[in-house]
Amino acid sequence: MAFGGAVPTANGKFIQVELCRTHDHDSFARSIANDAYYTASKLLQYNIPDKPWETIVSHNQVSLTYHETNHSDPTGYFSNWGYSMNLLYDMIEYYYNNLKTTGSAYGINAATQEAINPNSTIKVNNKNGSYVPLVAFNNNQMTKIRNRALANHTAWYTDQTKDVNGTTYRRVATNEWVSTSYLE
């Protein structure tokens, strides 16, 4: 797994994971959690061991190894938030071990995860469509988000629940919510 587009030599050896740049701590934390979960799930999907610096590398590490670019991301970006690749490796390991042993990101029964841990990772799927729609709330008015959606069978960190007109929504971004009817 390589964080960021790599170089010709590395592009054929790693799955590329792009990390979104954010502008507040809340979005940064959710972005990191989503990337760590995604990385762990791909390692397991392709039967790749969790080995920092070997099977999981940053663009900076690729630059230092192959000398085909001078990119140093996400090192500088992480340091702006007081974060590091080692902390990301720890989070990936946490998700990897829990997914491998229990099938759940948090090491609990997936059927009860919602009730036990509202700050959790959810997996979404629209059985009647090719994507999962999102909504936004402004002054308690719900609007459909038309320029973004969630891919089916993807995991998202969520930290808030909102009940509106008998439907429960989970927050997956600053003001982007998904109906719990789309949870796998």
PDB file of C-alpha atoms in Angstrom:
ATOM      1  CA  MET A   1       0.000   0.000   0.000  1.00  0.00           C
ATOM      2  CA  ALA A   2       1.480   3.369  -0.963  1.00  0.00           C
ATOM      3  CA  PHE A   3       0.059   6.629   0.334  1.00  0.00           C
ATOM      4  CA  GLY A   4       0.014   8.997  -2.613  1.00  0.00           C
ATOM      5  CA  GLY A   5       0.832   8.361  -6.252  1.00  0.00           C
ATOM      6  CA  ALA A   6       4.265   6.833  -6.403  1.00  0.00           C
ATOM      7  CA  VAL A   7       6.850   6.481  -9.176  1.00  0.00           C
ATOM      8  CA  PRO A   8       7.036   4.102 -12.154  1.00  0.00           C
ATOM      9  CA  THR A   9       8.935   1.432 -10.202  1.00  0.00           C
ATOM     10  CA  ALA A  10       6.572   1.556  -7.196  1.00  0.00           C
ATOM     11  CA  ASN A  11       3.337   1.982  -9.166  1.00  0.00           C
ATOM     12  CA  GLY A  12       3.471  -1.660 -10.229  1.00  0.00           C
ATOM     13  CA  LYS A  13       4.217  -2.898  -6.718  1.00  0.00           C
ATOM     14  CA  PHE A  14       1.701  -1.124  -4.497  1.00  0.00           C
ATOM     15  CA  ILE A  15      -1.978  -0.286  -4.213  1.00  0.00           C
ATOM     16  CA  GLN A  16      -2.205   3.514  -4.238  1.00  0.00           C
ATOM     17  CA  VAL A  17      -4.165   5.269  -1.479  1.00  0.00           C
ATOM     18  CA  GLU A  18      -4.739   9.012  -1.699  1.00  0.00           C
ATOM     19  CA  LEU A  19      -5.169  10.922   1.537  1.00  0.00           C
ATOM     20  CA  CYS A  20      -7.455  13.963   1.405  1.00  0.00           C
ATOM     21  CA  ARG A  21      -6.042  17.198   2.827  1.00  0.00           C
ATOM     22  CA  THR A  22      -8.375  18.782   5.339  1.00  0.00           C
ATOM     23  CA  HIS A  23      -8.558  22.076   7.199  1.00  0.00           C
ATOM     24  CA  ASP A  24      -9.819  21.168  10.667  1.00  0.00           C
ATOM     25  CA  HIS A  25      -9.013  18.541  13.291  1.00  0.00           C
ATOM     26  CA  ASP A  26     -12.376  16.792  13.032  1.00  0.00           C
ATOM     27  CA  SER A  27     -12.050  16.236   9.278  1.00  0.00           C
ATOM     28  CA  PHE A  28      -8.397  15.232   9.646  1.00  0.00           C
ATOM     29  CA  ALA A  29      -9.249  12.578  12.236  1.00  0.00           C
ATOM     30  CA  ARG A  30     -12.035  11.138  10.091  1.00  0.00           C
ATOM     31  CA  SER A  31      -9.845  11.170   7.006  1.00  0.00           C
ATOM     32  CA  ILE A  32      -7.066   9.293   8.798  1.00  0.00           C
ATOM     33  CA  ALA A  33      -9.519   6.763  10.253  1.00  0.00           C
ATOM     34  CA  ASN A  34     -11.066   6.131   6.828  1.00  0.00           C
ATOM     35  CA  ASP A  35      -7.668   5.669   5.178  1.00  0.00           C
ATOM     36  CA  ALA A  36      -6.407   3.371   7.942  1.00  0.00           C
ATOM     37  CA  TYR A  37      -9.539   1.217   7.763  1.00  0.00           C
ATOM     38  CA  TYR A  38      -9.405   1.098   3.956  1.00  0.00           C
ATOM     39  CA  THR A  39      -5.722   0.162   4.004  1.00  0.00           C
ATOM     40  CA  ALA A  40      -6.284  -2.605   6.558  1.00  0.00           C
ATOM     41  CA  SER A  41      -9.222  -3.994   4.576  1.00  0.00           C
ATOM     42  CA  LYS A  42      -7.179  -4.050   1.336  1.00  0.00           C
ATOM     43  CA  LEU A  43      -4.264  -5.773   3.056  1.00  0.00           C
ATOM     44  CA  LEU A  44      -6.660  -8.488   4.201  1.00  0.00           C
ATOM     45  CA  GLN A  45      -8.486  -8.663   0.871  1.00  0.00           C
ATOM     46  CA  TYR A  46      -5.251  -9.356  -0.986  1.00  0.00           C
ATOM     47  CA  ASN A  47      -3.716 -11.476   1.792  1.00  0.00           C
ATOM     48  CA  ILE A  48      -0.867  -9.007   2.344  1.00  0.00           C
ATOM     49  CA  PRO A  49       0.744  -8.912   5.794  1.00  0.00           C
ATOM     50  CA  ASP A  50       0.672  -5.706   7.843  1.00  0.00           C
ATOM     51  CA  LYS A  51       4.351  -4.673   7.702  1.00  0.00           C
ATOM     52  CA  PRO A  52       5.124  -0.954   7.992  1.00  0.00           C
ATOM     53  CA  TRP A  53       7.933   0.193   5.675  1.00  0.00           C
ATOM     54  CA  GLU A  54       7.527  -2.986   3.625  1.00  0.00           C
ATOM     55  CA  THR A  55       3.907  -3.544   2.635  1.00  0.00           C
ATOM     56  CA  ILE A  56       2.730  -0.060   3.674  1.00  0.00           C
ATOM     57  CA  VAL A  57       4.816   2.901   2.561  1.00  0.00           C
ATOM     58  CA  SER A  58       4.428   6.655   2.168  1.00  0.00           C
ATOM     59  CA  HIS A  59       5.285   8.639  -0.938  1.00  0.00           C
ATOM     60  CA  ASN A  60       8.248   9.943   1.055  1.00  0.00           C
ATOM     61  CA  GLN A  61       9.454   6.389   1.655  1.00  0.00           C
ATOM     62  CA  VAL A  62       9.054   5.580  -2.057  1.00  0.00           C
ATOM     63  CA  SER A  63      11.160   8.658  -2.911  1.00  0.00           C
ATOM     64  CA  LEU A  64      13.886   7.585  -0.498  1.00  0.00           C
ATOM     65  CA  THR A  65      13.841   4.001  -1.767  1.00  0.00           C
ATOM     66  CA  TYR A  66      13.640   4.423  -5.565  1.00  0.00           C
ATOM     67  CA  HIS A  67      15.075   7.961  -6.013  1.00  0.00           C
ATOM     68  CA  GLU A  68      12.677   8.642  -8.913  1.00  0.00           C
ATOM     69  CA  THR A  69      10.989  11.631  -7.267  1.00  0.00           C
ATOM     70  CA  ASN A  70      11.580  14.047  -4.410  1.00  0.00           C
ATOM     71  CA  HIS A  71       8.056  13.978  -2.974  1.00  0.00           C
ATOM     72  CA  SER A  72       7.878  13.849   0.809  1.00  0.00           C
ATOM     73  CA  ASP A  73       4.158  13.527   1.429  1.00  0.00           C
ATOM     74  CA  PRO A  74       2.446  12.924   3.739  1.00  0.00           C
ATOM     75  CA  THR A  75       5.291  13.641   6.195  1.00  0.00           C
ATOM     76  CA  GLY A  76       4.966  17.442   6.151  1.00  0.00           C
ATOM     77  CA  TYR A  77       1.182  17.350   6.091  1.00  0.00           C
ATOM     78  CA  PHE A  78       1.113  14.977   9.062  1.00  0.00           C
ATOM     79  CA  SER A  79       3.525  17.127  11.064  1.00  0.00           C
ATOM     80  CA  ASN A  80       1.166  20.109  10.639  1.00  0.00           C
ATOM     81  CA  TRP A  81      -1.372  18.113  12.650  1.00  0.00           C
ATOM     82  CA  GLY A  82       1.104  16.667  15.159  1.00  0.00           C
ATOM     83  CA  TYR A  83       0.751  13.291  13.466  1.00  0.00           C
ATOM     84  CA  SER A  84       3.194  10.809  11.903  1.00  0.00           C
ATOM     85  CA  MET A  85       3.403   7.725   9.722  1.00  0.00           C
ATOM     86  CA  ASN A  86       4.123   5.691  12.858  1.00  0.00           C
ATOM     87  CA  LEU A  87       0.774   6.748  14.324  1.00  0.00           C
ATOM     88  CA  LEU A  88      -0.931   5.830  11.064  1.00  0.00           C
ATOM     89  CA  TYR A  89       0.823   2.455  11.109  1.00  0.00           C
ATOM     90  CA  ASP A  90      -0.539   1.900  14.630  1.00  0.00           C
ATOM     91  CA  MET A  91      -4.091   2.669  13.511  1.00  0.00           C
ATOM     92  CA  ILE A  92      -3.795   0.427  10.461  1.00  0.00           C
ATOM     93  CA  GLU A  93      -2.519  -2.382  12.712  1.00  0.00           C
ATOM     94  CA  TYR A  94      -5.473  -1.861  15.072  1.00  0.00           C
ATOM     95  CA  TYR A  95      -8.016  -2.178  12.253  1.00  0.00           C
ATOM     96  CA  TYR A  96      -6.070  -5.003  10.582  1.00  0.00           C
ATOM     97  CA  ASN A  97      -5.960  -7.151  13.723  1.00  0.00           C
ATOM     98  CA  ASN A  98      -9.605  -6.558  14.625  1.00  0.00           C
ATOM     99  CA  LEU A  99     -10.848  -7.170  11.084  1.00  0.00           C
ATOM    100  CA  LYS A 100      -8.726 -10.301  10.813  1.00  0.00           C
ATOM    101  CA  THR A 101      -9.838 -11.832  14.122  1.00  0.00           C
ATOM    102  CA  THR A 102     -13.443 -10.645  14.483  1.00  0.00           C
ATOM    103  CA  GLY A 103     -14.523  -9.217  11.126  1.00  0.00           C
ATOM    104  CA  SER A 104     -15.216  -5.898  12.842  1.00  0.00           C
ATOM    105  CA  ALA A 105     -13.087  -2.756  12.903  1.00  0.00           C
ATOM    106  CA  TYR A 106     -13.513  -2.430  16.667  1.00  0.00           C
ATOM    107  CA  GLY A 107     -13.291  -6.066  17.688  1.00  0.00           C
ATOM    108  CA  ILE A 108     -16.984  -6.365  18.574  1.00  0.00           C
ATOM    109  CA  ASN A 109     -19.925  -8.122  17.025  1.00  0.00           C
ATOM    110  CA  ALA A 110     -20.814  -6.287  13.824  1.00  0.00           C
ATOM    111  CA  ALA A 111     -24.520  -6.794  14.555  1.00  0.00           C
ATOM    112  CA  THR A 112     -24.260  -4.857  17.840  1.00  0.00           C
ATOM    113  CA  GLN A 113     -21.606  -2.313  16.856  1.00  0.00           C
ATOM    114  CA  GLU A 114     -24.146   0.459  16.248  1.00  0.00           C
ATOM    115  CA  ALA A 115     -25.613   0.294  19.744  1.00  0.00           C
ATOM    116  CA  ILE A 116     -22.307  -0.149  21.580  1.00  0.00           C
ATOM    117  CA  ASN A 117     -20.083   2.312  19.751  1.00  0.00           C
ATOM    118  CA  PRO A 118     -21.662   5.347  18.062  1.00  0.00           C
ATOM    119  CA  ASN A 119     -18.141   6.568  17.170  1.00  0.00           C
ATOM    120  CA  SER A 120     -17.426   3.768  14.760  1.00  0.00           C
ATOM    121  CA  THR A 121     -16.769   2.740  11.223  1.00  0.00           C
ATOM    122  CA  ILE A 122     -19.834   1.790   9.229  1.00  0.00           C
ATOM    123  CA  LYS A 123     -20.030  -0.044   5.935  1.00  0.00           C
ATOM    124  CA  VAL A 124     -22.578   1.155   3.380  1.00  0.00           C
ATOM    125  CA  ASN A 125     -24.377  -0.387   0.416  1.00  0.00           C
ATOM    126  CA  ASN A 126     -27.318   0.630  -1.749  1.00  0.00           C
ATOM    127  CA  LYS A 127     -28.959  -2.643  -2.809  1.00  0.00           C
ATOM    128  CA  ASN A 128     -31.062  -0.728  -5.364  1.00  0.00           C
ATOM    129  CA  GLY A 129     -28.355   1.424  -6.926  1.00  0.00           C
ATOM    130  CA  SER A 130     -24.714   1.821  -7.831  1.00  0.00           C
ATOM    131  CA  TYR A 131     -23.916   4.322  -5.051  1.00  0.00           C
ATOM    132  CA  VAL A 132     -25.117   5.459  -1.627  1.00  0.00           C
ATOM    133  CA  PRO A 133     -26.660   8.946  -1.585  1.00  0.00           C
ATOM    134  CA  LEU A 134     -25.715  11.633   0.938  1.00  0.00           C
ATOM    135  CA  VAL A 135     -27.712  14.443   2.506  1.00  0.00           C
ATOM    136  CA  ALA A 136     -26.818  17.674   4.282  1.00  0.00           C
ATOM    137  CA  PHE A 137     -28.648  19.518   7.053  1.00  0.00           C
ATOM    138  CA  ASN A 138     -28.822  23.311   7.165  1.00  0.00           C
ATOM    139  CA  ASN A 139     -30.998  24.886   9.859  1.00  0.00           C
ATOM    140  CA  ASN A 140     -32.728  21.513  10.302  1.00  0.00           C
ATOM    141  CA  GLN A 141     -33.587  21.505   6.583  1.00  0.00           C
ATOM    142  CA  MET A 142     -32.416  18.368   4.758  1.00  0.00           C
ATOM    143  CA  THR A 143     -31.061  18.652   1.202  1.00  0.00           C
ATOM    144  CA  LYS A 144     -29.779  15.941  -1.124  1.00  0.00           C
ATOM    145  CA  ILE A 145     -26.098  16.220  -2.025  1.00  0.00           C
ATOM    146  CA  ARG A 146     -25.949  15.823  -5.794  1.00  0.00           C
ATOM    147  CA  ASN A 147     -22.226  16.115  -6.561  1.00  0.00           C
ATOM    148  CA  ARG A 148     -20.920  13.424  -4.180  1.00  0.00           C
ATOM    149  CA  ALA A 149     -21.939   9.969  -2.993  1.00  0.00           C
ATOM    150  CA  LEU A 150     -20.449   6.941  -1.257  1.00  0.00           C
ATOM    151  CA  ALA A 151     -19.354   3.870  -3.177  1.00  0.00           C
ATOM    152  CA  ASN A 152     -21.161   0.644  -2.379  1.00  0.00           C
ATOM    153  CA  HIS A 153     -19.402  -1.712   0.041  1.00  0.00           C
ATOM    154  CA  THR A 154     -17.133   0.997   1.487  1.00  0.00           C
ATOM    155  CA  ALA A 155     -16.373   1.781   5.111  1.00  0.00           C
ATOM    156  CA  TRP A 156     -16.689   5.241   6.685  1.00  0.00           C
ATOM    157  CA  TYR A 157     -15.886   6.641  10.101  1.00  0.00           C
ATOM    158  CA  THR A 158     -18.944   8.149  11.757  1.00  0.00           C
ATOM    159  CA  ASP A 159     -19.175  10.169  14.956  1.00  0.00           C
ATOM    160  CA  GLN A 160     -22.737  11.485  15.164  1.00  0.00           C
ATOM    161  CA  THR A 161     -26.289  10.260  14.773  1.00  0.00           C
ATOM    162  CA  LYS A 162     -29.284  12.377  13.813  1.00  0.00           C
ATOM    163  CA  ASP A 163     -32.942  11.301  13.763  1.00  0.00           C
ATOM    164  CA  VAL A 164     -35.154  13.152  11.264  1.00  0.00           C
ATOM    165  CA  ASN A 165     -38.752  12.221  10.447  1.00  0.00           C
ATOM    166  CA  GLY A 166     -38.314   8.662  11.692  1.00  0.00           C
ATOM    167  CA  THR A 167     -35.050   8.050   9.812  1.00  0.00           C
ATOM    168  CA  THR A 168     -31.658   7.805  11.499  1.00  0.00           C
ATOM    169  CA  TYR A 169     -28.656   9.348   9.743  1.00  0.00           C
ATOM    170  CA  ARG A 170     -24.948   8.850  10.480  1.00  0.00           C
ATOM    171  CA  ARG A 171     -22.451  11.650   9.850  1.00  0.00           C
ATOM    172  CA  VAL A 172     -19.555  10.699   7.522  1.00  0.00           C
ATOM    173  CA  ALA A 173     -18.163  14.213   6.846  1.00  0.00           C
ATOM    174  CA  THR A 174     -18.572  17.695   8.297  1.00  0.00           C
ATOM    175  CA  ASN A 175     -22.094  18.090   6.899  1.00  0.00           C
ATOM    176  CA  GLU A 176     -22.609  14.896   4.957  1.00  0.00           C
ATOM    177  CA  TRP A 177     -24.931  12.238   6.322  1.00  0.00           C
ATOM    178  CA  VAL A 178     -26.028   8.787   5.214  1.00  0.00           C
ATOM    179  CA  SER A 179     -29.279   7.074   6.126  1.00  0.00           C
ATOM    180  CA  THR A 180     -28.835   3.983   8.288  1.00  0.00           C
ATOM    181  CA  SER A 181     -31.065   2.163   5.791  1.00  0.00           C
ATOM    182  CA  TYR A 182     -27.887   1.867   3.674  1.00  0.00           C
ATOM    183  CA  LEU A 183     -25.793   0.129   6.352  1.00  0.00           C
ATOM    184  CA  GLU A 184     -24.544  -3.360   5.493  1.00  0.00           C
TER     185      GLU A 184
END
